[in-house]
XYZ file of C-alpha atoms in Angstrom:
349
model
C 21.414 -12.800 20.798
C 21.762 -12.498 16.999
C 22.841 -9.173 15.536
C 20.693 -9.768 12.453
C 16.960 -9.301 12.644
C 13.903 -7.714 11.023
C 14.187 -3.912 11.394
C 10.485 -3.101 11.043
C 9.494 -2.980 14.752
C 12.476 -0.707 15.433
C 12.021 1.733 12.554
C 8.364 1.599 11.610
C 4.962 2.477 13.033
C 1.655 2.096 11.213
C -1.796 3.498 12.001
C -4.743 1.579 10.568
C -8.056 3.049 11.654
C -7.734 3.757 15.375
C -5.138 1.047 15.965
C -1.349 1.269 15.962
C 1.029 -1.442 14.709
C 4.776 -1.905 14.321
C 4.340 -3.515 10.898
C 1.676 -4.286 8.308
C -1.331 -5.485 10.388
C -1.777 -8.590 8.227
C 1.893 -9.506 8.503
C 1.922 -9.410 12.294
C -1.431 -11.112 12.953
C -3.133 -7.819 13.839
C -1.083 -7.496 17.024
C -1.931 -3.888 17.816
C 0.322 -2.064 20.272
C -2.191 0.653 21.118
C -5.222 2.746 20.240
C -4.770 6.202 18.755
C -7.898 7.572 20.439
C -6.711 6.559 23.917
C -3.039 7.547 23.946
C -0.341 9.473 22.104
C 1.969 7.860 19.570
C 4.936 8.937 21.696
C 3.668 6.786 24.587
C 2.530 3.889 22.394
C 5.930 3.644 20.659
C 7.579 2.221 23.801
C 4.597 0.569 25.486
C 4.909 -2.925 27.019
C 3.451 -4.688 23.951
C 5.828 -2.873 21.596
C 8.831 -3.797 23.718
C 7.676 -7.427 23.944
C 7.477 -7.680 20.138
C 10.940 -6.145 19.715
C 12.429 -8.470 22.308
C 11.126 -11.497 20.394
C 12.529 -10.181 17.111
C 15.934 -9.551 18.706
C 15.949 -13.230 19.651
C 15.016 -14.200 16.061
C 11.634 -15.338 17.351
C 8.788 -14.375 15.012
C 6.028 -15.389 17.419
C 3.968 -12.283 16.647
C 4.355 -12.584 12.860
C 2.433 -14.386 10.131
C 5.307 -15.649 8.005
C 2.929 -16.903 5.304
C 1.563 -13.414 4.669
C 4.704 -11.318 5.151
C 5.892 -10.407 1.654
C 9.492 -10.395 2.831
C 9.183 -13.887 4.253
C 7.745 -15.168 0.968
C 8.603 -13.918 -2.501
C 10.872 -10.973 -1.607
C 13.316 -13.113 0.314
C 13.261 -12.735 4.073
C 17.019 -13.163 4.427
C 17.530 -9.901 2.532
C 15.456 -8.089 5.130
C 17.454 -9.424 8.083
C 19.997 -6.643 8.418
C 22.246 -5.174 11.080
C 20.544 -2.279 12.796
C 22.561 -0.392 15.373
C 21.170 0.786 18.685
C 18.076 -1.423 18.507
C 16.672 -2.354 21.892
C 13.241 -3.331 23.203
C 12.879 0.266 24.420
C 13.848 2.588 21.591
C 15.528 5.908 22.329
C 14.684 7.378 18.938
C 11.312 7.629 17.233
C 10.465 5.647 14.059
C 12.091 6.426 10.729
C 8.959 5.475 8.791
C 5.386 6.341 9.794
C 2.373 5.074 7.841
C -0.937 6.869 8.333
C -4.110 5.085 7.245
C -7.080 6.281 9.299
C -8.853 8.798 7.040
C -11.523 7.360 4.702
C -12.232 10.582 2.808
C -11.790 10.121 -0.951
C -12.864 11.898 -4.116
C -13.921 8.837 -6.134
C -16.108 5.779 -5.519
C -14.692 2.453 -6.681
C -16.165 -1.003 -6.216
C -12.971 -2.054 -4.438
C -13.754 -0.197 -1.217
C -16.878 2.011 -1.398
C -20.153 2.400 -3.239
C -20.312 6.206 -3.018
C -17.840 9.060 -2.621
C -17.082 9.304 1.098
C -16.700 12.686 2.831
C -15.969 13.022 6.552
C -18.479 14.934 8.638
C -17.191 18.121 10.246
C -16.873 16.560 13.711
C -14.615 13.800 12.366
C -12.558 16.259 10.350
C -12.046 18.481 13.394
C -10.941 15.464 15.458
C -8.441 14.393 12.799
C -7.128 17.956 12.470
C -6.572 18.081 16.243
C -4.328 14.996 15.952
C -1.834 16.914 13.813
C -0.342 18.829 16.744
C -1.172 16.430 19.572
C -0.288 13.049 18.035
C 1.639 13.310 14.763
C 4.073 16.217 14.662
C 5.711 15.295 18.020
C 6.291 11.743 16.736
C 7.960 12.806 13.479
C 11.132 14.420 14.747
C 13.329 11.419 13.763
C 11.341 10.377 10.688
C 12.642 10.117 7.143
C 9.420 9.014 5.428
C 5.709 9.528 6.096
C 3.189 7.428 4.169
C -0.241 8.973 3.498
C -3.123 7.719 3.025
C -3.837 3.996 2.913
C -7.609 4.218 3.568
C -8.690 7.260 1.592
C -6.893 9.538 -0.848
C -3.837 11.599 0.055
C -4.928 14.540 -2.093
C -8.698 14.002 -2.194
C -9.002 14.299 1.591
C -9.240 17.785 3.135
C -7.610 16.629 6.355
C -4.796 14.791 4.557
C -3.954 17.891 2.522
C -3.739 19.950 5.714
C -1.629 17.248 7.401
C 0.779 16.996 4.454
C 1.327 20.746 4.333
C 1.912 21.011 8.098
C 4.436 18.157 8.061
C 6.261 19.620 5.069
C 6.460 23.071 6.689
C 7.575 21.678 10.075
C 10.095 19.061 8.918
C 11.922 20.208 5.815
C 13.776 16.938 5.155
C 10.890 14.472 5.479
C 9.849 12.740 2.257
C 6.410 11.367 1.464
C 5.028 8.032 0.370
C 1.648 8.881 -1.151
C -1.331 6.614 -1.847
C -3.714 8.185 -4.351
C -6.136 7.510 -7.172
C -4.285 10.209 -9.125
C -7.283 12.440 -9.820
C -6.039 15.446 -7.816
C -2.349 14.644 -8.065
C -1.469 17.609 -10.267
C 1.695 19.679 -10.499
C -0.201 22.603 -8.942
C -1.353 20.487 -6.001
C 2.146 19.166 -5.270
C 3.564 22.693 -5.306
C 0.755 24.042 -3.130
C 1.455 21.360 -0.504
C 5.209 22.030 -0.727
C 6.027 18.422 -1.684
C 6.957 18.829 -5.354
C 10.544 17.753 -4.651
C 9.804 15.651 -1.549
C 8.259 12.512 -3.005
C 9.788 9.217 -1.920
C 7.145 6.994 -3.501
C 4.014 7.761 -5.480
C 1.533 4.868 -5.412
C -1.306 5.424 -7.852
C -4.241 3.013 -7.856
C -5.387 2.819 -11.459
C -6.881 -0.696 -11.810
C -7.298 -0.569 -15.613
C -5.694 0.091 -18.978
C -8.827 1.404 -20.694
C -11.679 3.833 -20.115
C -14.233 1.061 -20.413
C -12.688 -1.129 -17.737
C -11.950 1.821 -15.455
C -15.637 2.683 -15.732
C -16.505 -0.766 -14.405
C -14.271 -0.278 -11.363
C -14.882 3.411 -10.632
C -18.165 5.282 -10.645
C -18.095 7.680 -13.636
C -14.633 6.287 -14.332
C -14.866 6.677 -18.109
C -15.038 10.463 -17.630
C -12.083 10.486 -15.217
C -9.651 8.132 -16.950
C -8.001 10.666 -19.300
C -7.575 13.226 -16.511
C -5.800 10.636 -14.360
C -3.521 9.404 -17.160
C -2.629 13.043 -17.942
C -1.554 13.381 -14.312
C 0.540 10.217 -14.652
C 2.406 11.768 -17.583
C 2.988 14.866 -15.414
C 4.402 12.682 -12.647
C 6.679 11.032 -15.195
C 8.173 14.463 -15.999
C 8.521 15.419 -12.315
C 10.300 12.109 -11.707
C 12.983 13.117 -14.226
C 13.791 16.212 -12.145
C 13.353 14.712 -8.679
C 13.635 10.888 -8.876
C 11.203 8.854 -6.821
C 9.681 5.388 -6.812
C 6.606 5.335 -9.012
C 4.275 2.435 -8.302
C 1.069 2.078 -10.352
C -1.281 -0.438 -8.797
C -4.066 -2.723 -9.899
C -6.316 -4.322 -7.302
C -7.454 -7.367 -9.254
C -11.134 -8.250 -9.397
C -13.573 -9.869 -11.810
C -13.928 -6.448 -13.493
C -10.313 -6.044 -14.587
C -8.351 -9.327 -14.369
C -8.327 -9.725 -18.167
C -6.190 -6.550 -18.405
C -3.549 -7.701 -15.904
C -0.897 -8.639 -18.467
C -1.627 -5.551 -20.586
C -1.203 -3.489 -17.411
C 2.494 -4.488 -17.306
C 2.996 -2.816 -20.689
C 0.645 0.096 -19.984
C 2.549 1.213 -16.885
C 5.738 1.518 -18.952
C 4.178 4.534 -20.700
C 4.591 6.479 -17.458
C 7.988 5.065 -16.468
C 6.329 3.341 -13.511
C 6.424 -0.061 -11.839
C 3.249 -2.198 -11.854
C 1.879 -3.911 -8.758
C -0.982 -6.379 -8.485
C -2.936 -6.857 -5.293
C -5.671 -9.229 -4.288
C -9.199 -7.877 -4.078
C -10.585 -8.949 -0.696
C -14.274 -8.797 0.258
C -13.904 -6.951 3.574
C -16.949 -5.320 5.136
C -15.864 -1.727 5.697
C -19.413 -0.488 6.060
C -18.982 1.496 2.848
C -19.703 -1.247 0.318
C -22.313 -3.826 -0.723
C -20.940 -7.239 0.263
C -22.902 -9.105 -2.437
C -21.084 -7.048 -5.060
C -17.811 -7.787 -3.261
C -18.318 -11.532 -3.590
C -19.162 -11.174 -7.286
C -15.829 -9.424 -7.802
C -13.770 -11.858 -5.707
C -11.924 -13.475 -8.624
C -9.264 -15.008 -6.334
C -11.874 -17.354 -4.882
C -11.694 -20.885 -6.413
C -15.499 -20.842 -6.383
C -15.741 -17.842 -8.697
C -17.052 -18.931 -12.143
C -14.138 -17.166 -13.916
C -11.402 -18.292 -11.529
C -9.857 -20.759 -14.001
C -9.599 -18.038 -16.643
C -7.927 -15.817 -14.051
C -5.327 -18.532 -13.379
C -4.524 -18.692 -17.096
C -3.926 -14.930 -17.144
C -1.405 -15.317 -14.319
C 0.816 -17.500 -16.512
C 1.363 -14.727 -19.075
C 5.087 -14.271 -19.798
C 4.890 -10.531 -19.212
C 4.802 -11.173 -15.471
C 8.369 -12.471 -15.798
C 9.416 -8.841 -16.363
C 8.343 -7.611 -12.941
C 9.832 -8.242 -9.505
C 8.005 -11.118 -7.730
C 7.257 -8.758 -4.861
C 5.008 -6.759 -7.191
C 2.505 -9.623 -7.022
C 0.511 -10.217 -3.867
C 1.706 -13.330 -1.961
C -1.425 -15.190 -3.080
C -0.968 -14.287 -6.764
C 2.696 -15.245 -6.603
C 1.817 -18.652 -5.146
C -0.980 -19.270 -7.655
C 1.254 -18.253 -10.559
C 4.053 -20.610 -9.492
C 1.552 -23.428 -9.147
C 0.084 -22.832 -12.616
C 3.522 -22.588 -14.234
C 4.469 -25.902 -12.655
C 1.305 -27.478 -14.067
C 2.152 -26.190 -17.538
C 5.691 -27.521 -17.238
C 4.498 -30.966 -16.187
C 1.941 -31.023 -19.008
C 4.659 -30.137 -21.512
C 6.947 -32.990 -20.419
C 4.023 -35.381 -20.206
C 3.158 -34.517 -23.804
C 6.703 -35.346 -24.906
């Protein structure tokens, strides 16, 4: 048995909707280890499926993984992830160090990436989610270092998420937070109210544009919101000087904004952040018009502007960012286009 292996199934748990995973669902072929509505996280953590996945990993067998989609197995360098982790067994005696919570769709903006209208939970759903705080989440967090909130909605725009954040912060003083937000309600006052002003591990802000006009194409009423959000980004820049954290400003790339991708690299520098670019995927969430999704799916070779998108990917400004800041697909497409340009150059000579 090798003493070097992927630590994710031993340190990580991720909730996506009702389902529980030991890693990013896409990276491990959607091999769920349990359902949040049917059991507690404490029980799911060491269930038979979880132990089977860990046993494979301990044997350097990635049977449950999709190595083509795992960012660490592609552009980040999988060998760097394979580290020595003490006391790792199929049945873990300690709870996960990192917990990612992505089950709450409530958000305070409507963007064409995931929803046509602002989504607000009904009271029954909100009450159910609130009941999970004491019964499912707080007991699982006693060994945690980082909690990630909220990969489906907005960490600060959701009423339940705000309550969850405050309860975690009050209960576990040393836990830090990995936030996913559109930035609209991410103010200094909000961070202090939730008692997380100095407890940020990573702030991931989905901005998707460098201009009011383009942001208005992505987000409903976006032209009116853009300045408020960028003001909040400047505030976060100042907080980061006092309490350093990772600051990731994201663009989900679609037909609406791909022309600003290279400019986005420069734009993010204004806030002392790191840019990331993710693939827009037409997934039917029930909150969005699928015809509009397909019109925005610029990564499709059948899209009428796909060739122009490929040219944008060859911009030299992408050399400045870590390869892992590009989605695996964008990284692959960029390498392919750069190789074409190189061959064309030598053919010319």
